[in-house]
CSV table of C-alpha atoms and ligand atoms in Angstrom, one decimal:
chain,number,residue,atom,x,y,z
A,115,UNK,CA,-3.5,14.1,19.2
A,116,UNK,CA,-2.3,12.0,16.5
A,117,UNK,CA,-4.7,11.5,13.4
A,118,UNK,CA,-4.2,9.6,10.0
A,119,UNK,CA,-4.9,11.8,6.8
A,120,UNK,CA,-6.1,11.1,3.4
A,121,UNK,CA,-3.1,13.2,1.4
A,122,UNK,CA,-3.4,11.6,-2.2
A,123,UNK,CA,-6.1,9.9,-4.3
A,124,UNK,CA,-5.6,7.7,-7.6
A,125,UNK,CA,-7.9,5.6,-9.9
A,126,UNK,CA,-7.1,3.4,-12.8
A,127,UNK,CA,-9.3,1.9,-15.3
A,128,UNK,CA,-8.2,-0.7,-18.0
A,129,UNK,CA,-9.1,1.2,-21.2
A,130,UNK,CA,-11.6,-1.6,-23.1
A,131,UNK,CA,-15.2,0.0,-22.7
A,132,UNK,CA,-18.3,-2.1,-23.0
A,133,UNK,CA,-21.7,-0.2,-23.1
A,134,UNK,CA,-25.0,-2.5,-22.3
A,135,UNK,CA,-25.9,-2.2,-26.0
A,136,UNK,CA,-22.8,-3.8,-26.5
A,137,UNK,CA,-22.9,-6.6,-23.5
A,138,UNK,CA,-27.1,-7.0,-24.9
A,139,UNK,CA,-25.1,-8.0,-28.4
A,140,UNK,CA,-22.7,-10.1,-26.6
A,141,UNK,CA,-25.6,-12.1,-24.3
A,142,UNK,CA,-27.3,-12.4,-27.9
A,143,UNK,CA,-24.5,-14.7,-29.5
A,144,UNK,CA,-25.2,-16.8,-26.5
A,145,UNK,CA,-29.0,-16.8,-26.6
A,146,UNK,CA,-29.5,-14.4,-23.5
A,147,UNK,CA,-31.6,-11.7,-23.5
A,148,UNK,CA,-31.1,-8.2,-22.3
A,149,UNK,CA,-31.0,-4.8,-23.0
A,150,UNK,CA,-29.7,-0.9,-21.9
A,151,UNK,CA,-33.2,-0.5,-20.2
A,152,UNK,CA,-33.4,-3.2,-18.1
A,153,UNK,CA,-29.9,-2.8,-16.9
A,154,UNK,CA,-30.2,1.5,-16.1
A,155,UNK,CA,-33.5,1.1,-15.1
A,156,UNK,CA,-32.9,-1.9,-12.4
A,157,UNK,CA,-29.1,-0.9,-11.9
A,158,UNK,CA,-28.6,2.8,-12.8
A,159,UNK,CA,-25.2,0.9,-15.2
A,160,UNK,CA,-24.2,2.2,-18.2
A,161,UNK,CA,-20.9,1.1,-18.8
A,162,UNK,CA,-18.2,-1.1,-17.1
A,163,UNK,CA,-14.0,-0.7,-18.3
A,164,UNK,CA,-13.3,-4.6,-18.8
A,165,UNK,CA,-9.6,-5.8,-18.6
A,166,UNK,CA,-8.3,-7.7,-21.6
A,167,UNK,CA,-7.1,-11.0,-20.5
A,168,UNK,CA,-4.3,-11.4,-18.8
A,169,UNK,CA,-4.2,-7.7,-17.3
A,170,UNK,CA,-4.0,-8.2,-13.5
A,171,UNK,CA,-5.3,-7.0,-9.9
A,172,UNK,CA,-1.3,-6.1,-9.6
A,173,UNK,CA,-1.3,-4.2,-12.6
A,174,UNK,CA,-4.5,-2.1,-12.2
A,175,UNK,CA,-3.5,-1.3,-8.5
A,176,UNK,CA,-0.1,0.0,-9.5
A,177,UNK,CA,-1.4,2.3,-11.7
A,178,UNK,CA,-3.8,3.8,-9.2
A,179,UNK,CA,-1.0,3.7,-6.8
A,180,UNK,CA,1.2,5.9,-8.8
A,181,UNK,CA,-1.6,8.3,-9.2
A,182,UNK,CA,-2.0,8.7,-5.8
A,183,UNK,CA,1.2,8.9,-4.8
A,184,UNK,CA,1.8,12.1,-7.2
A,185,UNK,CA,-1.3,13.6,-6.2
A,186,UNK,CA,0.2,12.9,-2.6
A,187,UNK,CA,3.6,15.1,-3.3
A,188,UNK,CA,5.6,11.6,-1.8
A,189,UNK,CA,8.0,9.6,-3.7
A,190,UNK,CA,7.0,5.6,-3.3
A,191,UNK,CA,10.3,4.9,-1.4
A,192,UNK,CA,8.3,6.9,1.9
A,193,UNK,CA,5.8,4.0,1.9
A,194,UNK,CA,5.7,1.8,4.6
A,195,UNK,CA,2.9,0.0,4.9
A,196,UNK,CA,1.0,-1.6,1.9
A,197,UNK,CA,-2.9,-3.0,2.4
A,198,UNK,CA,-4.8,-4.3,-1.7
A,199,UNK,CA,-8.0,-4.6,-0.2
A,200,UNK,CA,-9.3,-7.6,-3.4
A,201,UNK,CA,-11.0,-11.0,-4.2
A,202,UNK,CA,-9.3,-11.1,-7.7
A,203,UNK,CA,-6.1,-11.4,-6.3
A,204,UNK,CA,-3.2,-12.3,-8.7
A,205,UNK,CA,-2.2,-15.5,-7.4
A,206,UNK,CA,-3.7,-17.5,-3.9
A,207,UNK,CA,-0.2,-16.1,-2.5
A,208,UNK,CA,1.9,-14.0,-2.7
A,209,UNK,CA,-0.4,-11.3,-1.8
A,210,UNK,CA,-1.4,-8.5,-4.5
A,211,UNK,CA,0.2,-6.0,-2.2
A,212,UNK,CA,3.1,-7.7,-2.5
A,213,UNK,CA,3.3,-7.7,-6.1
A,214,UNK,CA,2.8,-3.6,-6.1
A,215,UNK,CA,5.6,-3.1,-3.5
A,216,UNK,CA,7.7,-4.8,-6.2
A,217,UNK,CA,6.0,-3.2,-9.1
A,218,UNK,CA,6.7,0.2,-7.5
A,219,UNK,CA,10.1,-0.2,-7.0
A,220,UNK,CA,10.2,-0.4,-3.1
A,221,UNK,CA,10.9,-3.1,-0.4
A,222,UNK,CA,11.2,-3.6,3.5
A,223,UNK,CA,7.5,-1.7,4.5
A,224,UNK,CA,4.6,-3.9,5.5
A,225,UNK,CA,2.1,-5.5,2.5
A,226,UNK,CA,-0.7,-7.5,2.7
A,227,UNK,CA,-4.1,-8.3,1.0
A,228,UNK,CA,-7.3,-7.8,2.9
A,229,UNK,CA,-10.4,-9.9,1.9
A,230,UNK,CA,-13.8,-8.4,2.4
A,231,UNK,CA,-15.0,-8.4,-1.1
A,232,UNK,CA,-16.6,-4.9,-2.1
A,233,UNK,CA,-16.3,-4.1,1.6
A,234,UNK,CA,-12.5,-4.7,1.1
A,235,UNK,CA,-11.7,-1.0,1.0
A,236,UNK,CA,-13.5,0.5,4.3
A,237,UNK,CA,-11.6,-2.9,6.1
A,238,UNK,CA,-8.3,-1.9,4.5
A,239,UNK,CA,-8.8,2.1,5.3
A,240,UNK,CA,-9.6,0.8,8.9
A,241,UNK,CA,-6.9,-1.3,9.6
A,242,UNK,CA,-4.5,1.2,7.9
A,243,UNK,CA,-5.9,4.0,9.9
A,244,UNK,CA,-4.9,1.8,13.2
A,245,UNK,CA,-1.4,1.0,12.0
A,246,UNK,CA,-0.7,4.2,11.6
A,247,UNK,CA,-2.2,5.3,15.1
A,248,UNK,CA,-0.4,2.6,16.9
A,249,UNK,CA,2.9,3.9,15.9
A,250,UNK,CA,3.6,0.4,13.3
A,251,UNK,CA,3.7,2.6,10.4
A,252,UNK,CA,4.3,6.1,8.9
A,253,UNK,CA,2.9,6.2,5.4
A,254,UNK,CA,0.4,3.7,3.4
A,255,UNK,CA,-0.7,3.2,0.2
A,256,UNK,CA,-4.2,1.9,0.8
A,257,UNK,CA,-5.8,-0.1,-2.6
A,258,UNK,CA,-8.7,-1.7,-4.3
A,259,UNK,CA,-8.0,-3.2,-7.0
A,260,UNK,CA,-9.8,-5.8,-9.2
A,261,UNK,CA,-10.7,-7.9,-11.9
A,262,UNK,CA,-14.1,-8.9,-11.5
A,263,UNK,CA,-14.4,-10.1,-14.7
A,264,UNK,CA,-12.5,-12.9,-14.6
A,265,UNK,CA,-14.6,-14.8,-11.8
A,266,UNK,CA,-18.3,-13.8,-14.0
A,267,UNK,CA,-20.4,-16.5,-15.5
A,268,UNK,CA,-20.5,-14.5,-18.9
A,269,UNK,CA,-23.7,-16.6,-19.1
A,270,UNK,CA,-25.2,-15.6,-16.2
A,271,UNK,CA,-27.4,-12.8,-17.3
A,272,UNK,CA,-28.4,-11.8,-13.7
A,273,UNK,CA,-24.7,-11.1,-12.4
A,274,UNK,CA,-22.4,-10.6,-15.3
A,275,UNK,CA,-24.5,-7.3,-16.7
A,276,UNK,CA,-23.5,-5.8,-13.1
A,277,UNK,CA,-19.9,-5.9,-12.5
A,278,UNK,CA,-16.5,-4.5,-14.2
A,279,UNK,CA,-13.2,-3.7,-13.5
A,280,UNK,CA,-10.1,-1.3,-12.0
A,281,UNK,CA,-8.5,-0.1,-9.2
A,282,UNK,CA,-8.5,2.9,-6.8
A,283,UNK,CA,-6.1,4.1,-4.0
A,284,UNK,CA,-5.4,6.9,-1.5
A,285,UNK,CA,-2.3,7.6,0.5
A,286,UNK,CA,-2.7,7.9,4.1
A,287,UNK,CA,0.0,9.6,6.0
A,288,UNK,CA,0.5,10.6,10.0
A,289,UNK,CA,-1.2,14.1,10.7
A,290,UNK,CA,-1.3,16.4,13.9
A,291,UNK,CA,-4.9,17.2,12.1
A,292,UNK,CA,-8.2,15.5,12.4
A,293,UNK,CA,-8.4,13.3,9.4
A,294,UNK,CA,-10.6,9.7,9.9
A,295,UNK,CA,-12.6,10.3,12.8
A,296,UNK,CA,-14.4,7.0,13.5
A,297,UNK,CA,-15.2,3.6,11.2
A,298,UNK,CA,-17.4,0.8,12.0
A,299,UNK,CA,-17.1,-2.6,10.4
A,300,UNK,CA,-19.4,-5.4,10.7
A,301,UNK,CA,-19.6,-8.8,9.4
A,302,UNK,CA,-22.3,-11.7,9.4
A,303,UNK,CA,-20.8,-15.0,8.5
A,304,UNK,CA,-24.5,-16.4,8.6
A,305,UNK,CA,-25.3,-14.8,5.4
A,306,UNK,CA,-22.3,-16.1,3.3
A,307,UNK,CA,-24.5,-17.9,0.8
A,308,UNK,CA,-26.2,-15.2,-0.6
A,309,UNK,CA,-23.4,-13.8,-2.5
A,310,UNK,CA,-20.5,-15.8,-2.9
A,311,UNK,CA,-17.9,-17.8,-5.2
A,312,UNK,CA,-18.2,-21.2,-3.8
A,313,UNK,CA,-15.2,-22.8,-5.3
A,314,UNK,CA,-11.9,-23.0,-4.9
A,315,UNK,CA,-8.5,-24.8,-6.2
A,316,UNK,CA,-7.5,-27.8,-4.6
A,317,UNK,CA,-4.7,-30.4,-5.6
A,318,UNK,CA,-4.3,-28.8,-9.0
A,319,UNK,CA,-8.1,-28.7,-10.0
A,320,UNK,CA,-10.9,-26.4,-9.9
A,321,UNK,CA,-13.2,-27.9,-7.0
A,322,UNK,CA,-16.8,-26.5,-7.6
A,323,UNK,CA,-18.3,-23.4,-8.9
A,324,UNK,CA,-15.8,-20.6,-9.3
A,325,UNK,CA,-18.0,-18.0,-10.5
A,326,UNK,CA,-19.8,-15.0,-8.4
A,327,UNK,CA,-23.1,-16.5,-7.6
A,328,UNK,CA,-25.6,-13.9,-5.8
A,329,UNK,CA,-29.7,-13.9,-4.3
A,330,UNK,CA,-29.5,-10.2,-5.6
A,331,UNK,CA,-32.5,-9.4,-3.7
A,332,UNK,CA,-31.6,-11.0,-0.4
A,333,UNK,CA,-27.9,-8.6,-1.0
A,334,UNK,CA,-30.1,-5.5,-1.7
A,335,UNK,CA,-32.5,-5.8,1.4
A,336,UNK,CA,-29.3,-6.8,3.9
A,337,UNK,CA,-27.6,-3.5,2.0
A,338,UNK,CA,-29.9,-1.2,2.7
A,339,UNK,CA,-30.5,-2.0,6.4
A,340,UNK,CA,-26.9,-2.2,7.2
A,341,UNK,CA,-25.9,0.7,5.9
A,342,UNK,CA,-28.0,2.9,7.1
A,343,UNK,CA,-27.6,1.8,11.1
A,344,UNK,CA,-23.6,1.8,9.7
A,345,UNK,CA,-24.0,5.6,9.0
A,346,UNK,CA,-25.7,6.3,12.1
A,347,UNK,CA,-23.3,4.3,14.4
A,348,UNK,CA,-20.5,5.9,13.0
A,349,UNK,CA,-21.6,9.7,12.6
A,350,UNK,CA,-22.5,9.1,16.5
A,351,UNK,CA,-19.3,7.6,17.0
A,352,UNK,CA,-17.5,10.9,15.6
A,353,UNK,CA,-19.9,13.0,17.7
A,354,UNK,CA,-21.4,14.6,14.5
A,355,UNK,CA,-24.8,14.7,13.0
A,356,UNK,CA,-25.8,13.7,9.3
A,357,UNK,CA,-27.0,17.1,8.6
A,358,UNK,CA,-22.6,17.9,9.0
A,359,UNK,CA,-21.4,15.4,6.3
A,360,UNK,CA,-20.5,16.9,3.3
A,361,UNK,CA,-20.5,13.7,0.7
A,362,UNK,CA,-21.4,10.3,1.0
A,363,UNK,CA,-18.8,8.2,-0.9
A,364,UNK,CA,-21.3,5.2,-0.8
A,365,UNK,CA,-20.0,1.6,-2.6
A,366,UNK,CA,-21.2,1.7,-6.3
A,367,UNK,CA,-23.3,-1.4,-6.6
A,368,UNK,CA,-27.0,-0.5,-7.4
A,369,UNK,CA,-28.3,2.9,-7.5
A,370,UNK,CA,-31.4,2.2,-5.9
A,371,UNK,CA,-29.7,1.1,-3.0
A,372,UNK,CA,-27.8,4.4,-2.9
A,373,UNK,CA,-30.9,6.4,-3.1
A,374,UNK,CA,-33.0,4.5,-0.8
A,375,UNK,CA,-29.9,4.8,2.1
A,376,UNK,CA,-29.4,8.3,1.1
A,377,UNK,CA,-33.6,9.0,1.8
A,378,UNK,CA,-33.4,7.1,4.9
A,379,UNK,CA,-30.7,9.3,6.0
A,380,UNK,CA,-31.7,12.2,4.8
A,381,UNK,CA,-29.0,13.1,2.9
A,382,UNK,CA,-29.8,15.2,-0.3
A,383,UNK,CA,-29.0,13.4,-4.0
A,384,UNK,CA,-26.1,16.5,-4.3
A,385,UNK,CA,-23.8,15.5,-1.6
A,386,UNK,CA,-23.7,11.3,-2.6
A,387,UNK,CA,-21.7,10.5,-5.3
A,388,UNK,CA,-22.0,8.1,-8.1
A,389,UNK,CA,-19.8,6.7,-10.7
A,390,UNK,CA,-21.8,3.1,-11.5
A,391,UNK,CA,-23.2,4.8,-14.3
A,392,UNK,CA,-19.8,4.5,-15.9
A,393,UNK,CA,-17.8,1.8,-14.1
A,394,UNK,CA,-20.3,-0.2,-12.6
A,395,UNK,CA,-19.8,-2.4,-9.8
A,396,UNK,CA,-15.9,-2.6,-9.4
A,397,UNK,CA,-16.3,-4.5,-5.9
A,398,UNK,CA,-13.4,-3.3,-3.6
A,399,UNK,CA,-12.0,-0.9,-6.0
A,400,UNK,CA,-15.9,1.1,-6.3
A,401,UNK,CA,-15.5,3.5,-3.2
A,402,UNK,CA,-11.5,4.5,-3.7
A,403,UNK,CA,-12.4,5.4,-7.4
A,404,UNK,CA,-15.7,7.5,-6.7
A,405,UNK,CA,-13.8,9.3,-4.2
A,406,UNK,CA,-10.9,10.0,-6.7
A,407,UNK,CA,-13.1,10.8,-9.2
A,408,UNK,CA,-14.9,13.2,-7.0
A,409,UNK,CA,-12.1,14.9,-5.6
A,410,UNK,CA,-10.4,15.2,-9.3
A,411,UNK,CA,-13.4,16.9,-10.5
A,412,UNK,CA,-13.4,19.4,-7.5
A,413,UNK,CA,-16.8,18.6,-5.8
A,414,UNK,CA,-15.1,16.9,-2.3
A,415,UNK,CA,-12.2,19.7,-1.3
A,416,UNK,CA,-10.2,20.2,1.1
A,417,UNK,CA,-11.8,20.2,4.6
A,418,UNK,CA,-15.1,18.2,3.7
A,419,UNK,CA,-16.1,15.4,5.9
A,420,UNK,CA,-17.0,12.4,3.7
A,421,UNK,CA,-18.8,9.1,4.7
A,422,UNK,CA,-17.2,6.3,2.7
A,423,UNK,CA,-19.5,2.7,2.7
A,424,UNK,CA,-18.9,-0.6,1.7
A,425,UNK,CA,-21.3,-3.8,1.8
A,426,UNK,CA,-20.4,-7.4,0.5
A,427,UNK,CA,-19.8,-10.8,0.4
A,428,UNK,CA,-19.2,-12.5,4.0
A,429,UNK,CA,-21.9,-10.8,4.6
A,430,UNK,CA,-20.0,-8.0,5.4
A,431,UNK,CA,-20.2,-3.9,5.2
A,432,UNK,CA,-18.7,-0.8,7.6
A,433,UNK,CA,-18.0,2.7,7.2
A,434,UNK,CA,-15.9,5.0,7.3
A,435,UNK,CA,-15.5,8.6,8.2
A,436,UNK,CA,-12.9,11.3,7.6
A,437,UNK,CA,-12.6,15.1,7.5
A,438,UNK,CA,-10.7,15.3,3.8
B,680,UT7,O1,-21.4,-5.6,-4.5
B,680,UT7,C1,-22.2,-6.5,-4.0
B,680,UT7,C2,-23.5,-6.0,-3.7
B,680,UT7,N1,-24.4,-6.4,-4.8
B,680,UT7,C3,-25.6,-5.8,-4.8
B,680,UT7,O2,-25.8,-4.9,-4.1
B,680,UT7,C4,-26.6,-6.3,-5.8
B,680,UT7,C5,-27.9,-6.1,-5.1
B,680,UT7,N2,-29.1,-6.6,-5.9
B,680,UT7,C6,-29.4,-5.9,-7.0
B,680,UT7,O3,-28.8,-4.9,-7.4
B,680,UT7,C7,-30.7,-6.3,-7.8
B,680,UT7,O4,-31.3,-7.3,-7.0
B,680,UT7,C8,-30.4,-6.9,-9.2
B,680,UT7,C9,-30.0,-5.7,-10.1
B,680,UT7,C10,-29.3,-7.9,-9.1
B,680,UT7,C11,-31.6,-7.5,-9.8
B,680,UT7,O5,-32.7,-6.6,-9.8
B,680,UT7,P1,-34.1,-7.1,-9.3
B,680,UT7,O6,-35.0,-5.9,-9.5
B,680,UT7,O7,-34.0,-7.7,-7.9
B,680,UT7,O8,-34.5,-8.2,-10.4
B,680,UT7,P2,-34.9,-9.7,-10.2
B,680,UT7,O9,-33.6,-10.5,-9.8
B,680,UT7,O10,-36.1,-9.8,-9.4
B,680,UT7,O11,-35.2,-10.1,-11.7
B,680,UT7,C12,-36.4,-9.6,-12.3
B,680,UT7,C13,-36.5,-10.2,-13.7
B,680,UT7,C14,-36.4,-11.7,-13.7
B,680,UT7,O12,-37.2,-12.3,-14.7
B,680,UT7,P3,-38.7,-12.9,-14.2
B,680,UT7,O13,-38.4,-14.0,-13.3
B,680,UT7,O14,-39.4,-11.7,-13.6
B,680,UT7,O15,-39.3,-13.3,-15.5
B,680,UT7,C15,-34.9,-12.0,-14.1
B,680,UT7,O16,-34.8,-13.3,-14.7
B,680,UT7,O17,-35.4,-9.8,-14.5
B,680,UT7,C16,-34.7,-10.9,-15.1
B,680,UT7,N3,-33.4,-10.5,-15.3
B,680,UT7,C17,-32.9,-9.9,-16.4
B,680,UT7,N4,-33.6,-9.4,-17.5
B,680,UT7,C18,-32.8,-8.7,-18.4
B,680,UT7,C19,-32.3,-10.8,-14.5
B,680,UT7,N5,-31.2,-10.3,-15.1
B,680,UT7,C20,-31.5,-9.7,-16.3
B,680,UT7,C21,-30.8,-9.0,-17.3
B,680,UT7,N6,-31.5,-8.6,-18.3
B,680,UT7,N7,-29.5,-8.8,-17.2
C-alpha cells in the first residue's frame, strides 16, 4: 500500500520579539489599555516574533523550507510539488509557493497557495497527501507561512494583542509505510462574518476594511465544538481510539480552547503541545511550527501518531492524522 510520510520538519521565526509588557506600552502611546495579565490569563500569550516591515510570507516560508528540507536528508531539486498554505500572501498573484520555488532555486514541480486561513495547513497537508497518493507527485514541501501583522488594526486592542508572525513546513515524501492515516476537513461558509478581513483591492484602491476583524467569542464556541467531533471523526476514520494518539498538535490560538478540546477528549495536558505562549497565534503557520518545535526538542519521535488541528476563518477547521 502506498502512504505519504512526514520525513522533515522546519520553522522560522523573524527575530524582532515583542513581550505583552512591551505591546501594553505600545497600546499606551495610543491611549489603549492592556496589560501581561489580561492577555496570559484570557489567551495563555506571552510573546509573538513580529516581522520588520517589508519581510515577506515568501521570505519566512523559505527559511522554514530550508530547514525542513535538511532535516529531510533531500536536496530542494527532489521537490515536486509545492502547496504555502497563507492569507498574507506576497502579492494577490503569483502565488507564495511560487515565489519559494524560485527562492529555492528550483523550477518545473507543481506550486500553489491554499487559502483556509489558520486552517490553511491541515487543507494543504490534505491535499498534498492526495497528490502524492494519486501518483501526481513524488516529494512536497508543505508551508505555512505568514505575516499576520501586516493585516492587524494596531488599534484594535481585542485582535492585535493575539496574533504574530512566521512560518513552518514539513516535507512529505512517498512511503511503503503507514504515515497520514485519515484527515477530515470541513468548512461553513455561513459563518464567514465572524472572523474575517472584509476588504479587498479593487481598481487600484483599498475597497473597505482590510484589517482582521473577529466576534472572538462566537470563533471560540464554533472552535471548540468542531474540533472535538473533528478528532472523533477522524480517529474513527483511522480505525484508532483517542486513548492511542500520542500528541495532539492542536492550532495555537487560545489556550483555553486547547484545554477545553483536550478535556472533552480526554487527552491528558502531557501529550498536547503548545507554543502560543511564545509565538502566539501565527494563523496557518501555528500547527507546522508546534510540530517542529516538538519534534526538535525530542517529545514527538519517531513512530508516534500525532493529531494535527486547525480552525479558522471561512468558518473552516479539519484534522489531520499521521503515524510520525
Ligand atoms: O485563529 C483564529 C481563531 N481565533 C480564536 O480562536 C480566538 C477565539 N476567541 C478568543 O480567544 C477570545 O474570545 C478572546 C481572547 C479574543 C477574548 O477573550 P474573552 O474572554 O472572550 O473576552 P471578551 O471579548 O469578552 O472581552 C472581555 C473584556 C471586554 O471588556 P468589557 O466589555 O468586559 O468591559 C473587552 O473590551 O476584555 C476587554 N478586552 C481587553 N482588555 C484588555 C478586549 N481585549 C483586551 C485587551 N486588553 N487586549
Amino acid at each position: 500500500m502506498l502512504y505519504t510520510k512526514i520525513i522533515g520538519t522546519g520553522g522560522y521565526l523573524p527575530p524582532r520579539i515583542v513581550s505583552n509588557d512591551d505591546l501594553a506600552v505600545q497600546l499606551a502611546e495610543q491611549g489603549l489599555e492592556t496589560s501581561d495579565q489580561w492577555i496570559t490569563e484570557r489567551t495563555g500569550i506571552r510573546q509573538r516574533h513580529i516581522a520588520d516591515k517589508g519581510m515577506t510570507s515568501s521570505q519566512l516560508g523559505t527559511q522554514a523550507a530550508r530547514l525542513a528540507l535538511a532535516d529531510a536528508g533531500i536536496d530542494a531539486s527532489e521537490i515536486d510539488l509545492i502547496i504555502v498554505a497563507t492569507s498574507t500572501p506576497d502579492h494577490i498573484f503569483p502565488s507564495t509557493a511560487c515565489l519559494i520555488q524560485d527562492q529555492l532555486g528550483i523550477s518545473g514541480g507543481a506550486a500553489f497557495d491554499v487559502q483556509a486561513v489558520c486552517s490553511g495547513f491541515v487543507y494543504a497537508l490534505t491535499t498534498a497527501d492526495a497528490l502524492i497518493k494519486s501518483g501526481i507527485a513524488n516529494n512536497a514541501l508543505v508551508i505555512g507561512a505568514e505575516v499576520f501583522s501586516s493585516i492587524l488594526d494596531w488599534k484594535d486592542r481585542g485582535t492585535c494583542v493575539l496574533f504574530g508572525d512566521g512560518a513552518g513546513a514539513v516535507v512529505l515524501s512517498k512511503s511503503s509505510e503507514p504515515g497520514i492515516l485519515a484527515a477530515q476537513l470541513n468548512a461553513d461558509g455561513s459563518q464567514h462574518g465572524i472572523l474575517c478581513t472584509a476588504g479587498n483591492v479593487s481598481y487600484g484602491e483599498v475597497v473597505g476594511d482590510p484589517f482582521l476583524r473577529m466576534d472572538g467569542q462566537a470563533v471560540f464556541k464554533f472552535a471548540v465544538n468542531a474540533l472535538t467531533k473533528s478528532a472523533q471523526n477522524v480517529t474513527a476514520k483511522a480505525q484508532l481510539e483517542l486513548s492511542e494518539i500520542d500528541w495532539m498538535v492542536p492550532h495555537q490560538a487560545n489556550v483555553r480552547i486547547i484545554n477545553f478540546i483536550g478535556r472533552k477528549l480526554g487527552m491528558p495536558t502531557e501529550k498536547v503541545v503548545v507554543t502560543l505562549d511564545k509565538h502566539a497565534n501565527t494563523s496557518a503557520a501555528s500547527v507546522p511550527l508546534a510540530l517542529d518545535a516538538a519534534r526538535k526538542d525530542g517529545r514527538i519521535q519517531a513512530g508516534n501518531v500525532v493529531l494535527m488541528q486547525g480552525v479558522g476563518g471561512g468558518f473552516t477547521w479539519g484534522s489531520v492524522l499521521a503515524r510520525m
